[in-house]
Coordinates of C-alpha atoms (C1' of nucleotides) in Angstrom, one line a residue:
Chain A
X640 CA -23.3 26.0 16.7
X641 CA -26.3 25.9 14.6
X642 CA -27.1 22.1 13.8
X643 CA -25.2 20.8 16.9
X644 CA -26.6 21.2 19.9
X645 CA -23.4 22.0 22.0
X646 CA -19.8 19.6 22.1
X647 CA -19.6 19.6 25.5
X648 CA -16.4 19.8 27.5
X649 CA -15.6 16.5 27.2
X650 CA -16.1 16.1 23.1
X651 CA -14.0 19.6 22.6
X652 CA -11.1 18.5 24.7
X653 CA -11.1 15.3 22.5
X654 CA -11.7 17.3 18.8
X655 CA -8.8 19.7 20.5
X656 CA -5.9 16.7 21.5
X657 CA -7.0 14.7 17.4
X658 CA -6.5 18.2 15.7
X659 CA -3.1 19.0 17.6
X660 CA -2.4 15.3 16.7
X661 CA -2.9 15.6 13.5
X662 CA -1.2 19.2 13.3
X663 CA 2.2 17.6 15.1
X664 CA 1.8 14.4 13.0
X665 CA 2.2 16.1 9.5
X666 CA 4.5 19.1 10.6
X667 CA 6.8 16.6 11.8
X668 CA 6.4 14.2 8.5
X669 CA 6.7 17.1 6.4
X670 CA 10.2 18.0 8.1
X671 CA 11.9 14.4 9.1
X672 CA 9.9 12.3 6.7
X673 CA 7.2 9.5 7.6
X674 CA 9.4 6.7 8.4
X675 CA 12.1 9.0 9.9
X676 CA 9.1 10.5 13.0
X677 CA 8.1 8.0 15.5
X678 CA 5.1 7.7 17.1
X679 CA 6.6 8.8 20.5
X680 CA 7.6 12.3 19.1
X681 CA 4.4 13.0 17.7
X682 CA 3.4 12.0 21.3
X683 CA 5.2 14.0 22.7
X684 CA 4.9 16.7 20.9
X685 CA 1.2 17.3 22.4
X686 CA 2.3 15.5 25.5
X687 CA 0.0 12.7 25.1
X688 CA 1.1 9.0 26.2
X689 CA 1.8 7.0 22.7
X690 CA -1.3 4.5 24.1
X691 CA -3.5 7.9 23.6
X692 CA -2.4 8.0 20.2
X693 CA -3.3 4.8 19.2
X694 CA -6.6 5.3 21.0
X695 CA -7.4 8.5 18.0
X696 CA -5.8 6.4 15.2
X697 CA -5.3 3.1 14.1
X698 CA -1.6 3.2 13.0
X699 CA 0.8 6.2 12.1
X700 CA -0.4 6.3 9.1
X701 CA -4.3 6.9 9.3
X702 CA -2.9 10.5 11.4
X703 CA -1.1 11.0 7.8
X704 CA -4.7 10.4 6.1
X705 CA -6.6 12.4 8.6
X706 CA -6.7 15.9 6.6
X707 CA -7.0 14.7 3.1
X708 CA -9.8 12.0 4.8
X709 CA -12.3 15.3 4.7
X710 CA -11.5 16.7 1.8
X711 CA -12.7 13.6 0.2
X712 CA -16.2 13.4 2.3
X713 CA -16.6 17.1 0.8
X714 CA -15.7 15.9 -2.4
X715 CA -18.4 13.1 -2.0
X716 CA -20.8 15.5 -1.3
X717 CA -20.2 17.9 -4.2
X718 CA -20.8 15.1 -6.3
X719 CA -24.2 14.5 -4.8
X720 CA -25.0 17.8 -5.2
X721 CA -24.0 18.1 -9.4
X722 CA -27.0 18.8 -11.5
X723 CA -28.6 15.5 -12.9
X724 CA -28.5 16.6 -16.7
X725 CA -24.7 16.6 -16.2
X726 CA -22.8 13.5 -17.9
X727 CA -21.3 11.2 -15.3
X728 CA -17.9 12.5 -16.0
X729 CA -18.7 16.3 -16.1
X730 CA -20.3 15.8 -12.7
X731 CA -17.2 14.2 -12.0
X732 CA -14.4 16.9 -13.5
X733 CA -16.9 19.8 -12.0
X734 CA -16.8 18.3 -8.9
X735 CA -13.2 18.2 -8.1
X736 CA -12.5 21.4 -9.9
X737 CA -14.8 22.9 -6.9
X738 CA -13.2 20.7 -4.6
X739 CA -9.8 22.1 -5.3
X740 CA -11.7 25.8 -4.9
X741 CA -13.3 25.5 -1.7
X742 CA -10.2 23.9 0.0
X743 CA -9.2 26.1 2.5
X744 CA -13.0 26.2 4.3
X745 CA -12.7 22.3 4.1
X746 CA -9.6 21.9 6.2
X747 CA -8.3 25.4 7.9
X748 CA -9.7 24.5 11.2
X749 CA -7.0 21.9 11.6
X750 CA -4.4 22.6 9.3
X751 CA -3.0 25.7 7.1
X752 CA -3.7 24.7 3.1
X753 CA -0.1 25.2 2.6
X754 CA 1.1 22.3 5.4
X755 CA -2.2 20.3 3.4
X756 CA 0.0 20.4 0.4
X757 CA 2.9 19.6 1.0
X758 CA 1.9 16.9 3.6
X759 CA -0.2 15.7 -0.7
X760 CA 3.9 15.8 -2.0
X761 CA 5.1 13.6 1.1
X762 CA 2.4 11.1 0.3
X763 CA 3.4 10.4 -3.2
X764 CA 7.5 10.3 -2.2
X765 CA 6.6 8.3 0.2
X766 CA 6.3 4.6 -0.7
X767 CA 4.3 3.6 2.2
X768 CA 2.2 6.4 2.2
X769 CA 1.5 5.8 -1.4
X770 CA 0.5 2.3 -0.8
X771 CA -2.2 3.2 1.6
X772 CA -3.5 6.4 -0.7
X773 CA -4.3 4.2 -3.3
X774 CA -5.9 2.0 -1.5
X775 CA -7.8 4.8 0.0
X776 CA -8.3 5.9 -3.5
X777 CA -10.0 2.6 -4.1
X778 CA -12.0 2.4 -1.4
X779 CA -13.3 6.1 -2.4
X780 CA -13.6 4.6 -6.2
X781 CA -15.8 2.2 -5.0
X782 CA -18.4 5.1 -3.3
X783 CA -18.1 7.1 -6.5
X784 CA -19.4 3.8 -8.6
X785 CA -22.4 3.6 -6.6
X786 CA -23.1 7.7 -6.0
X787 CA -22.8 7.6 -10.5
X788 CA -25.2 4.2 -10.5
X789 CA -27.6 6.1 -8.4
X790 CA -27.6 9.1 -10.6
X791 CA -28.3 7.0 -14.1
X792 CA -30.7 5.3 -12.2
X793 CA -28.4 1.9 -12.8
X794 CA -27.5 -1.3 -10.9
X795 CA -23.4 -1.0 -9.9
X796 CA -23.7 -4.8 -10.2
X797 CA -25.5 -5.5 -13.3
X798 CA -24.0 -2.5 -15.5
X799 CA -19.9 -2.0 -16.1
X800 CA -20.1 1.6 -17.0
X801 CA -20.1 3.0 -13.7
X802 CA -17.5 1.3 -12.6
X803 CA -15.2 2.0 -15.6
X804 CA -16.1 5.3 -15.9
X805 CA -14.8 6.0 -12.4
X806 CA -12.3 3.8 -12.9
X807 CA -11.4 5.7 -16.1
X808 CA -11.5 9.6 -13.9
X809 CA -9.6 8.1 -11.1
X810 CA -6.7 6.7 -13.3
X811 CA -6.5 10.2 -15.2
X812 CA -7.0 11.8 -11.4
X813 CA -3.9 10.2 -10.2
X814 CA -1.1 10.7 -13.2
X815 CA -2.7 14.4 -12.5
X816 CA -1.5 14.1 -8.8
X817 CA 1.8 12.2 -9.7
X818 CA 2.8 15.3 -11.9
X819 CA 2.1 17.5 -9.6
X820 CA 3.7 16.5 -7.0
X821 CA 7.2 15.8 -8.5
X822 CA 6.6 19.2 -10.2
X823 CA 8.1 22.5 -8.7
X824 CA 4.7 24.6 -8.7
X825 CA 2.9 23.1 -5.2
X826 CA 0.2 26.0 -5.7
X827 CA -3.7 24.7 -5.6
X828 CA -3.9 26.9 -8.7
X829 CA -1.3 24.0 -10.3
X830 CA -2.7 21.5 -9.7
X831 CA -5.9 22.7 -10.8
X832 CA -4.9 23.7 -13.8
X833 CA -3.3 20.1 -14.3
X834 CA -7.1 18.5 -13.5
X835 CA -8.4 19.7 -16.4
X836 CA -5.5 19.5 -19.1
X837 CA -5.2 15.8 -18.3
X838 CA -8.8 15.4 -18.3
X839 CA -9.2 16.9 -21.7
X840 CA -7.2 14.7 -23.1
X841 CA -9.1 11.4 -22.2
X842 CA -10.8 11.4 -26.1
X843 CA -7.6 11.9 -28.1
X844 CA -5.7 9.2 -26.0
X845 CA -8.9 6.7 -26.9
X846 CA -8.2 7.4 -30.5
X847 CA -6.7 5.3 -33.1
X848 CA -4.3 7.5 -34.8
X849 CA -2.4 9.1 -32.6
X850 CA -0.1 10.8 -35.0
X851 CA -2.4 11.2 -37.5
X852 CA -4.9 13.4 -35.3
X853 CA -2.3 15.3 -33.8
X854 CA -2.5 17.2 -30.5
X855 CA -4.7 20.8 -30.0
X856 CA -0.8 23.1 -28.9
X857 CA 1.9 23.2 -31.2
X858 CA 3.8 19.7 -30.9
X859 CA 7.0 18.8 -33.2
X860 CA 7.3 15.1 -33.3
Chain B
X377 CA 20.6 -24.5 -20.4
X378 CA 21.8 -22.9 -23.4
X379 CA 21.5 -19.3 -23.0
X380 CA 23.2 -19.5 -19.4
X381 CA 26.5 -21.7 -19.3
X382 CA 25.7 -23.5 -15.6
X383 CA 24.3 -21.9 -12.4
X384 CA 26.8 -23.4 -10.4
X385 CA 26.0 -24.7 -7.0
X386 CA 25.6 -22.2 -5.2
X387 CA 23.5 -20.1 -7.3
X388 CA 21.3 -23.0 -7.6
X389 CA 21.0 -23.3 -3.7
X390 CA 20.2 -19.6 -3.7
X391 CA 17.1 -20.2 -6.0
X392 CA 15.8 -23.7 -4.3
X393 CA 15.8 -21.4 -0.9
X394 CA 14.1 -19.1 -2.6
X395 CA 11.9 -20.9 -4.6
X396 CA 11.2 -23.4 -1.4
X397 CA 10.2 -19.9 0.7
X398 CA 8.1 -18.3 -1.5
X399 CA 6.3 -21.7 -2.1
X400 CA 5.7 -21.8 2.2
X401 CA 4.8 -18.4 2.4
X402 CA 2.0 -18.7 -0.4
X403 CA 0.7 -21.8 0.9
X404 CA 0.8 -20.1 4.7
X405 CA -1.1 -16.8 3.3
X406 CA -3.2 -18.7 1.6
X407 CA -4.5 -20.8 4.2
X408 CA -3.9 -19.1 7.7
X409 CA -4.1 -15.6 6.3
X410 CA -1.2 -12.8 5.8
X411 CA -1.5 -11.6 8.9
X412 CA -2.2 -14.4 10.7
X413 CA 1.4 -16.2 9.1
X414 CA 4.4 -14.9 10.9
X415 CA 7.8 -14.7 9.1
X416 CA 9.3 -17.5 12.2
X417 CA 6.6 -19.5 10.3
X418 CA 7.6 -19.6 6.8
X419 CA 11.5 -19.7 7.8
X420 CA 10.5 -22.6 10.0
X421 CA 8.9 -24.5 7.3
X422 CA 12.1 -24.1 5.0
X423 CA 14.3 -24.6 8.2
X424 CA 16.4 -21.7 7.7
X425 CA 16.7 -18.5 10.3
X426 CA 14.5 -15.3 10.2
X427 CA 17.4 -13.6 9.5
X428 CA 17.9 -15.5 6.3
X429 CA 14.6 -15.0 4.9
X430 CA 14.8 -11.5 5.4
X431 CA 18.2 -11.5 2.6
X432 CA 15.8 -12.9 0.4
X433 CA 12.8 -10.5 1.1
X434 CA 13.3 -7.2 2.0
X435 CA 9.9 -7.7 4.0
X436 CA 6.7 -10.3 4.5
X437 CA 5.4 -8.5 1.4
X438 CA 7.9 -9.3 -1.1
X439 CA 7.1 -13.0 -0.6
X440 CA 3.8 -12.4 -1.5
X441 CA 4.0 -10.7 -5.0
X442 CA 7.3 -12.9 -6.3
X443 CA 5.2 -14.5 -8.5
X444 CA 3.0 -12.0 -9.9
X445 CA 6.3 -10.1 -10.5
X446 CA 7.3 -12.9 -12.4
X447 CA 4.2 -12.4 -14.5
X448 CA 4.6 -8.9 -14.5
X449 CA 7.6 -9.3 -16.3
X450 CA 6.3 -11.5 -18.6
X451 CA 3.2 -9.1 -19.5
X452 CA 6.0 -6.0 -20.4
X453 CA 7.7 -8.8 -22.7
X454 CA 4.5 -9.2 -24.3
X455 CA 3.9 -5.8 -24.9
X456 CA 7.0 -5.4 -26.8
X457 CA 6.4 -8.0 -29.2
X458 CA 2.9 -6.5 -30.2
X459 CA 3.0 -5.4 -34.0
X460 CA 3.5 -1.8 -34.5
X461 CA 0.4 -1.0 -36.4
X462 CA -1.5 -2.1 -33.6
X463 CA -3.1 0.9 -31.5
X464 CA -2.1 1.2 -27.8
X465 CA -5.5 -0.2 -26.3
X466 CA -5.2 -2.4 -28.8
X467 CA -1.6 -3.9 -28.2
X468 CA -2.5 -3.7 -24.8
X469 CA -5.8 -5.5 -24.6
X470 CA -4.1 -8.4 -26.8
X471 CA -0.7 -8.4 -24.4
X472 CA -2.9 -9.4 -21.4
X473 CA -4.9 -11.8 -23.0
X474 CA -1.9 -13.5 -23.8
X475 CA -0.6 -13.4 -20.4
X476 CA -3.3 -15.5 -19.1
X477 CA -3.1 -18.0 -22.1
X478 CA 0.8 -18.6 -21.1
X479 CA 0.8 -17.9 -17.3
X480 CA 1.0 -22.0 -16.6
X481 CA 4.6 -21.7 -18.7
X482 CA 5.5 -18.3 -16.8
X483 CA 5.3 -19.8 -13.5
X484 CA 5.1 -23.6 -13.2
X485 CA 8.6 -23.7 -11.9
X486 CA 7.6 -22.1 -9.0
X487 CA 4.4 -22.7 -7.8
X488 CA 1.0 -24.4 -9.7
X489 CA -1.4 -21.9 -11.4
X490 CA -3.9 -22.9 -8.6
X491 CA -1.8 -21.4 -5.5
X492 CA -1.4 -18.7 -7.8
X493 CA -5.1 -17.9 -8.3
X494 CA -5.7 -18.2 -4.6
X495 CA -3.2 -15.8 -4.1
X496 CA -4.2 -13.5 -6.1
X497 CA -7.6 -13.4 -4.3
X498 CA -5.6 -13.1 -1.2
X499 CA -4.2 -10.2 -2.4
X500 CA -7.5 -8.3 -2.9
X501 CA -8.9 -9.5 0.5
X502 CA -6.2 -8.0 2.0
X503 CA -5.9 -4.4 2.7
X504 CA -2.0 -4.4 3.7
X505 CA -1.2 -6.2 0.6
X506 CA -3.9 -4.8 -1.5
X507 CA -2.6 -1.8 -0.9
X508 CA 0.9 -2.4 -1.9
X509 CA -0.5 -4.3 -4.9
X510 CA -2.1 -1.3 -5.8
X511 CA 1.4 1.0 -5.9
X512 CA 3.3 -2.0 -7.4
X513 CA 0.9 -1.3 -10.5
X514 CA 1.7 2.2 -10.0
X515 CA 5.3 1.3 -10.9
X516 CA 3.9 -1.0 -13.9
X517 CA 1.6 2.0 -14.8
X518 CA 4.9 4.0 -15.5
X519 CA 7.1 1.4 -17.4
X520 CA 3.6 0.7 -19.5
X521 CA 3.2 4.3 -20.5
X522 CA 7.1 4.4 -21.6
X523 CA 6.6 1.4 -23.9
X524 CA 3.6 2.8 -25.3
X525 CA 5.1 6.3 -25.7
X526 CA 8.2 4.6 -27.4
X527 CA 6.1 2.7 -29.5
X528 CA 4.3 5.7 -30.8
X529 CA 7.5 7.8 -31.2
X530 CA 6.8 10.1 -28.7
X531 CA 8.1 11.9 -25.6
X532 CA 6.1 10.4 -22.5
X533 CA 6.6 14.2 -20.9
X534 CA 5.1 16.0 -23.4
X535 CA 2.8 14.6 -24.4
X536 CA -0.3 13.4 -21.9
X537 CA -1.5 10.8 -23.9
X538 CA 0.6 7.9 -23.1
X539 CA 0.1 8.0 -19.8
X540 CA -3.5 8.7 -20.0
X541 CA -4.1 5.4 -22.2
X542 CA -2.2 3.7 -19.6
X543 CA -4.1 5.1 -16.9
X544 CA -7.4 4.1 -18.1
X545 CA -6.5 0.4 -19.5
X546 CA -5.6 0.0 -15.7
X547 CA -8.4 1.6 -14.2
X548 CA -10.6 -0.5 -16.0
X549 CA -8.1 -4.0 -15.7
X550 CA -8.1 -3.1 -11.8
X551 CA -12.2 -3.5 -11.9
X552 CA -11.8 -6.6 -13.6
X553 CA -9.7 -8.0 -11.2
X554 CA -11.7 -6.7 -8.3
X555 CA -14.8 -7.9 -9.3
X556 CA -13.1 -11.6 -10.5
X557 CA -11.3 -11.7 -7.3
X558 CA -14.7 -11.7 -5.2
X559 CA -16.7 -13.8 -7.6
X560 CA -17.3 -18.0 -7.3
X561 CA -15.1 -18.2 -10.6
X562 CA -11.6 -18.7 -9.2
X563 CA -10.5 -20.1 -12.9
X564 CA -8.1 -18.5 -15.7
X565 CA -11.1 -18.4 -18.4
X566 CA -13.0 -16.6 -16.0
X567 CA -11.0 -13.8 -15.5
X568 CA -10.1 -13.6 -19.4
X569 CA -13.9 -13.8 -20.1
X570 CA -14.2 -10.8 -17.6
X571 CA -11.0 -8.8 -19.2
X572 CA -12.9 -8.5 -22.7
X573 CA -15.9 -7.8 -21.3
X574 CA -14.7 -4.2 -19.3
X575 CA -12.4 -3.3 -21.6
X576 CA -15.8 -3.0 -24.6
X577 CA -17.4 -1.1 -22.1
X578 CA -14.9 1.8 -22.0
X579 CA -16.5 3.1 -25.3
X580 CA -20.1 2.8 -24.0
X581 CA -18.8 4.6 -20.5
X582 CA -17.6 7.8 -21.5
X583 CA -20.1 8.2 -24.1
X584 CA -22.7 10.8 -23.6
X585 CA -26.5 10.2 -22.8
X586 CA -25.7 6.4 -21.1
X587 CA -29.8 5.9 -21.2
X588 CA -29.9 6.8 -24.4
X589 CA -27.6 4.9 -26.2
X590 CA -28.7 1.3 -24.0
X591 CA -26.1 -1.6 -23.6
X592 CA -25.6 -4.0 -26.0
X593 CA -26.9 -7.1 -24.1
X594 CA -30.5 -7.3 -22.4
X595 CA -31.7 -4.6 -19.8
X596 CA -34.6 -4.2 -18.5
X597 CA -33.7 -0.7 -17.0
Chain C
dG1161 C1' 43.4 -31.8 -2.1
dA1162 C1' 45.0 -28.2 1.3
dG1163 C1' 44.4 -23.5 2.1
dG1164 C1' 42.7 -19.0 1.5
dC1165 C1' 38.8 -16.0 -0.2
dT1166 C1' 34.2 -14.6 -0.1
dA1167 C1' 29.3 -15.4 -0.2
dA1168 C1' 25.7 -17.2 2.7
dT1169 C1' 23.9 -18.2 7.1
dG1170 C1' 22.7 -18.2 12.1
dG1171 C1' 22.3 -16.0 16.5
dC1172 C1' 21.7 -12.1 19.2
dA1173 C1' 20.6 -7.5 20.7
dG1174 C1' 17.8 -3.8 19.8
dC1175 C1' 14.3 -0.4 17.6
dC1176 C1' 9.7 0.6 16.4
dA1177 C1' 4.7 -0.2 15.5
dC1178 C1' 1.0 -1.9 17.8
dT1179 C1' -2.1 -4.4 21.5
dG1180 C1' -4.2 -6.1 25.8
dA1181 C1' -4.8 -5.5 30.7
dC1182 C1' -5.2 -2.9 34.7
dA1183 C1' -5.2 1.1 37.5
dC1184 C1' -6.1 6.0 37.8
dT1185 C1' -8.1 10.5 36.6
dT1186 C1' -11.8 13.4 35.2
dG1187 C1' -16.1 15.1 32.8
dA1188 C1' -21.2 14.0 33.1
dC1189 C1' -25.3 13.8 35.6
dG1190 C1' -28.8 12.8 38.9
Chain D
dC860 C1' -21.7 15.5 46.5
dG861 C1' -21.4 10.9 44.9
dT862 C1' -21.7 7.6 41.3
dC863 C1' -20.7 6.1 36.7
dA864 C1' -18.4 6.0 32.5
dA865 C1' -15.2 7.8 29.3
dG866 C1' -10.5 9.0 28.7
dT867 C1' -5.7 8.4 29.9
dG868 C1' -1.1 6.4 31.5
dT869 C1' 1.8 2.5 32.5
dC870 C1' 3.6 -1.8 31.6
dA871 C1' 4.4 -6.0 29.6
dG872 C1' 4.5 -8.5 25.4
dT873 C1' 4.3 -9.7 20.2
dG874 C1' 5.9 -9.3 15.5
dG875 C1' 8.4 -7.0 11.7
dC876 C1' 12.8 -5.6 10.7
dT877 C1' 18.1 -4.3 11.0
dG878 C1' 23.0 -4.1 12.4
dC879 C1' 26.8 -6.7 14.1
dC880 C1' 29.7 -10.5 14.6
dA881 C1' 30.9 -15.3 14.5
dT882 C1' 30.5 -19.5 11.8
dT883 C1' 29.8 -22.3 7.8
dA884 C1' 30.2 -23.7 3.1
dG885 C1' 31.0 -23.1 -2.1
dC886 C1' 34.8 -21.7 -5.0
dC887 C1' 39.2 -21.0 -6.9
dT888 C1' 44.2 -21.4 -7.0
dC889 C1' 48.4 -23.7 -6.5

DNA sequence: GAGGCTAATGGCAGCCACTGACACTTGACG
DNA sequence: CGTCAAGTGTCAGTGGCTGCCATTAGCCTC
């Protein structure tokens, strides 16, 4: 209540009936699967018509997004705010490592960071949902490119290495989620911990001689 | 004819049905848009019920990517046949290249290389199947990283490499084929021009100081 | 080559996601 | 308080998709 002057009644009611869309939406995903809830339950479930859900989302699917929709607009905005002597992909790593540690503020006024998570593990069993987060994942790609351009002081168009270099994070970024979620550890600790193992190993898998160089932990083959 | 004894008819029905829908479909998509094609249309236009074409594709979407799973297949062949002493980027880069150099053989029975290419730009113009393009890769993603783990003698769970290489000859393949997809260029040479050209820029891209170092062509920046 | 078996197909009824149109309710504001 | 607009409910309709059952058409055997 500091930068915005004041909702109104009007505004809160509609912020109130999104959230306990949302809320119902992924508790009931969570517990019968995507394809297994109907748009008329989670209707029901806050006793809205299923016209009034269409009217706060664009399909069943963008509720499924809705969460995970801000904790990528904060993680835009870390980015923006990563020191400019920073590489492009440490800004990057540091970025989401923060991300990952100021979760809960991001999304507690809608949902509980546990429901967050595993509604993260229903999106990647889920091969609908997994369609749609990539997409997303390009879309968000596509930001990144121009937020790293802008940094190097670089045209997205005229140079490739923004482009692949977020290409290059985002590819390591999602085996890093694919792991973790068929994993048995759902903990925001895991995954974080993932983050930067799989990032770390970016150089060696660039490198010739794979067996030659050998990994940094004890390995046997 | 000599590594199969005879189709017999009925198999052979099966596939000129097939064939004959996916052929519609394409040339539907392609000029009145995914969306704007219903599956009445395409069964229509091969005379046969909705219900049937729905035995032949468990949805609209399957039409769509029957070819490029065609050359999908193809590409994974490809990789297999790369020499061993080849690194993974390496066998990789080469495997793809090929791919476009034989894609006329791969698919001609089907559908011209033409309808193909407009397809493909259909494809990325369109978030439903963009989307499911992008978790089809996913799949690819995973077979590629248990070639290239097999190839290298090593166990794709243990050891993050595999995947990793994977991940980032994607990344960078899916720029290429974003940035092809929306250029004037619709032809083969073009998008084999722009393969080579992204993958030499992974080097340049994770390196350090990007200012510093400069690219290898002009820049005025 | 007649008859029986099974795969392939068509037609139909029905579910679900989603949309447009229209009428009704309810904050907002002078 | 009355007007206006935003928000909501209802209903009818479209399109993707599935299960069920009856019908057709290759195939195989005698």
């Amino acid at each position: 209540m500091d930068t915005l002057p004041r909702p109104g009644l009007r505004e809160r009611k509609k912020r109130r009936t999104r959230d306990a869309l949302v809320r119902a939406a992924l508790e009931l995903f969570t517990s019968k699967g995507y394809e297994g809830t109907t748009v008329d339950e989670i209707a029901e479930a806050v006793d809205v018509s299923q016209r009034t859900f269409f009217r706060y989302f664009a399909g069943k699917e963008e509720a499924a997004f809705a969460v995970l929709e801000m904790t990528e607009a904060h993680f835009l905005d870390l980015v923006r705010e990563r020191p400019p002597h920073e590489s492009p992909l440490e800004a990057l790593r540091r970025a989401v490592l923060e991300n990952w540690d100021t979760l809960n503020e991001t999304i507690e006024s809608v949902i509980p960071v546990e429901l967050h998570m595993r509604t993260f593990q229903l999106i990647e069993s889920t091969p609908a949902l997994l369609a749609v987060h990539l997409r997303r994942t390009a879309v968000l790609e596509e930001k990144l490119a121009h937020l790293i351009a802008e940094r190097e002081g670089l045209d997205v168009d005229a140079d490739p290495r923004p482009r692949v270099a977020v290409a290059v994070f985002s590819g390591v970024m999602r085996v890093t989620g694919q792991r973790w979620s068929t994993g048995d550890d759902i903990s925001v600790e895991s995954i974080r911990t993932l983050t930067t193992a799989y990032l770390d190993q970016v150089g060696p898998a660039l490198a010739k001689g794979w067996n030659v160089q050998g990994k940094t932990d004890g390995d046997t083959a």
